[in-house]
Amino acid sequence: MKVEDGSKFAERIKVFLSDIAAGKTVVLIANNQSILDEYAELKRLSEESSKKGKPEEMELEISKRFGRLLSYDDKSIEKLISKYV
């Protein structure tokens, strides 16, 4: 769906970080389709990772890409990851 200012949002998406969003309504708003496409790809990768037993390398890549999607810089992403790995 497109909003008047050109923003787009995905309706009825299944959040791939469902443990964070359990019981909550999540609206993903983006200013271009590429952001929604990247989110969909991360969701697909997350599902693939789950099927493979969540290998660390794959989970780290998903985390980094999701951080970039949220506009974190690489230094901040690495700092956050280092707290949990």
PDB file of C-alpha atoms in Angstrom:
ATOM      1  CA  MET A   1       0.000   0.000   0.000  1.00  0.00           C
ATOM      2  CA  LYS A   2       1.271   3.484  -0.844  1.00  0.00           C
ATOM      3  CA  VAL A   3       0.695   6.482   1.425  1.00  0.00           C
ATOM      4  CA  GLU A   4       0.198  10.073   0.183  1.00  0.00           C
ATOM      5  CA  ASP A   5       3.805  11.116   0.864  1.00  0.00           C
ATOM      6  CA  GLY A   6       5.132   8.213  -1.209  1.00  0.00           C
ATOM      7  CA  SER A   7       5.930   5.986   1.765  1.00  0.00           C
ATOM      8  CA  LYS A   8       4.998   2.343   1.499  1.00  0.00           C
ATOM      9  CA  PHE A   9       4.095  -0.169   4.114  1.00  0.00           C
ATOM     10  CA  ALA A  10       3.550  -3.879   4.180  1.00  0.00           C
ATOM     11  CA  GLU A  11       0.260  -5.129   5.530  1.00  0.00           C
ATOM     12  CA  ARG A  12      -0.117  -8.454   7.297  1.00  0.00           C
ATOM     13  CA  ILE A  13       3.537  -9.313   7.294  1.00  0.00           C
ATOM     14  CA  LYS A  14       4.749 -12.095   9.518  1.00  0.00           C
ATOM     15  CA  VAL A  15       7.582 -10.593  11.516  1.00  0.00           C
ATOM     16  CA  PHE A  16      10.677 -12.743  11.322  1.00  0.00           C
ATOM     17  CA  LEU A  17      11.730 -11.628  14.794  1.00  0.00           C
ATOM     18  CA  SER A  18       8.495 -12.993  16.197  1.00  0.00           C
ATOM     19  CA  ASP A  19       9.825 -13.513  19.714  1.00  0.00           C
ATOM     20  CA  ILE A  20      10.312  -9.745  20.011  1.00  0.00           C
ATOM     21  CA  ALA A  21       6.904  -8.917  18.561  1.00  0.00           C
ATOM     22  CA  ALA A  22       4.799 -11.677  20.133  1.00  0.00           C
ATOM     23  CA  GLY A  23       1.267 -10.412  20.726  1.00  0.00           C
ATOM     24  CA  LYS A  24       1.987  -7.044  19.123  1.00  0.00           C
ATOM     25  CA  THR A  25       0.870  -5.438  15.894  1.00  0.00           C
ATOM     26  CA  VAL A  26       3.855  -4.527  13.747  1.00  0.00           C
ATOM     27  CA  VAL A  27       3.661  -2.072  10.852  1.00  0.00           C
ATOM     28  CA  LEU A  28       6.649  -1.877   8.548  1.00  0.00           C
ATOM     29  CA  ILE A  29       6.877   1.535   6.877  1.00  0.00           C
ATOM     30  CA  ALA A  30       9.415   2.268   4.153  1.00  0.00           C
ATOM     31  CA  ASN A  31      10.155   5.120   1.790  1.00  0.00           C
ATOM     32  CA  ASN A  32      10.893   2.770  -1.111  1.00  0.00           C
ATOM     33  CA  GLN A  33      10.217  -0.753  -2.262  1.00  0.00           C
ATOM     34  CA  SER A  34      13.828  -1.869  -1.858  1.00  0.00           C
ATOM     35  CA  ILE A  35      13.482  -1.673   1.936  1.00  0.00           C
ATOM     36  CA  LEU A  36      10.429  -3.927   1.874  1.00  0.00           C
ATOM     37  CA  ASP A  37      12.263  -6.271  -0.499  1.00  0.00           C
ATOM     38  CA  GLU A  38      15.278  -6.462   1.836  1.00  0.00           C
ATOM     39  CA  TYR A  39      12.984  -7.190   4.785  1.00  0.00           C
ATOM     40  CA  ALA A  40      11.331 -10.003   2.817  1.00  0.00           C
ATOM     41  CA  GLU A  41      14.767 -11.429   1.962  1.00  0.00           C
ATOM     42  CA  LEU A  42      15.840 -11.286   5.616  1.00  0.00           C
ATOM     43  CA  LYS A  43      12.649 -13.065   6.589  1.00  0.00           C
ATOM     44  CA  ARG A  44      13.388 -15.772   4.011  1.00  0.00           C
ATOM     45  CA  LEU A  45      16.975 -16.118   5.247  1.00  0.00           C
ATOM     46  CA  SER A  46      15.759 -16.359   8.838  1.00  0.00           C
ATOM     47  CA  GLU A  47      13.408 -19.203   7.917  1.00  0.00           C
ATOM     48  CA  GLU A  48      16.242 -20.945   6.048  1.00  0.00           C
ATOM     49  CA  SER A  49      18.545 -20.469   9.027  1.00  0.00           C
ATOM     50  CA  SER A  50      15.969 -22.024  11.356  1.00  0.00           C
ATOM     51  CA  LYS A  51      15.714 -25.071   9.104  1.00  0.00           C
ATOM     52  CA  LYS A  52      19.512 -25.429   9.204  1.00  0.00           C
ATOM     53  CA  GLY A  53      19.700 -25.197  13.001  1.00  0.00           C
ATOM     54  CA  LYS A  54      20.540 -21.473  13.083  1.00  0.00           C
ATOM     55  CA  PRO A  55      24.230 -21.616  12.142  1.00  0.00           C
ATOM     56  CA  GLU A  56      26.142 -18.761  13.768  1.00  0.00           C
ATOM     57  CA  GLU A  57      27.593 -17.402  10.513  1.00  0.00           C
ATOM     58  CA  MET A  58      24.155 -17.145   8.933  1.00  0.00           C
ATOM     59  CA  GLU A  59      22.594 -15.605  12.047  1.00  0.00           C
ATOM     60  CA  LEU A  60      25.354 -12.973  12.195  1.00  0.00           C
ATOM     61  CA  GLU A  61      24.795 -12.041   8.549  1.00  0.00           C
ATOM     62  CA  ILE A  62      21.051 -11.690   9.143  1.00  0.00           C
ATOM     63  CA  SER A  63      21.699  -9.567  12.241  1.00  0.00           C
ATOM     64  CA  LYS A  64      24.090  -7.256  10.407  1.00  0.00           C
ATOM     65  CA  ARG A  65      21.744  -6.790   7.467  1.00  0.00           C
ATOM     66  CA  PHE A  66      18.801  -6.146   9.785  1.00  0.00           C
ATOM     67  CA  GLY A  67      20.859  -3.553  11.668  1.00  0.00           C
ATOM     68  CA  ARG A  68      21.659  -1.796   8.387  1.00  0.00           C
ATOM     69  CA  LEU A  69      17.973  -1.924   7.454  1.00  0.00           C
ATOM     70  CA  LEU A  70      17.285  -0.085  10.732  1.00  0.00           C
ATOM     71  CA  SER A  71      19.929   2.516   9.725  1.00  0.00           C
ATOM     72  CA  TYR A  72      22.597   1.491  12.229  1.00  0.00           C
ATOM     73  CA  ASP A  73      26.157   2.103  11.064  1.00  0.00           C
ATOM     74  CA  ASP A  74      28.573  -0.839  10.888  1.00  0.00           C
ATOM     75  CA  LYS A  75      30.465   0.225  14.029  1.00  0.00           C
ATOM     76  CA  SER A  76      27.266   0.304  16.097  1.00  0.00           C
ATOM     77  CA  ILE A  77      26.147  -3.038  14.689  1.00  0.00           C
ATOM     78  CA  GLU A  78      29.470  -4.667  15.592  1.00  0.00           C
ATOM     79  CA  LYS A  79      29.311  -3.172  19.090  1.00  0.00           C
ATOM     80  CA  LEU A  80      25.806  -4.540  19.658  1.00  0.00           C
ATOM     81  CA  ILE A  81      26.727  -7.963  18.304  1.00  0.00           C
ATOM     82  CA  SER A  82      29.826  -8.135  20.513  1.00  0.00           C
ATOM     83  CA  LYS A  83      27.581  -7.830  23.588  1.00  0.00           C
ATOM     84  CA  TYR A  84      25.761 -11.039  22.720  1.00  0.00           C
ATOM     85  CA  VAL A  85      28.304 -13.217  20.928  1.00  0.00           C
TER      86      VAL A  85
END
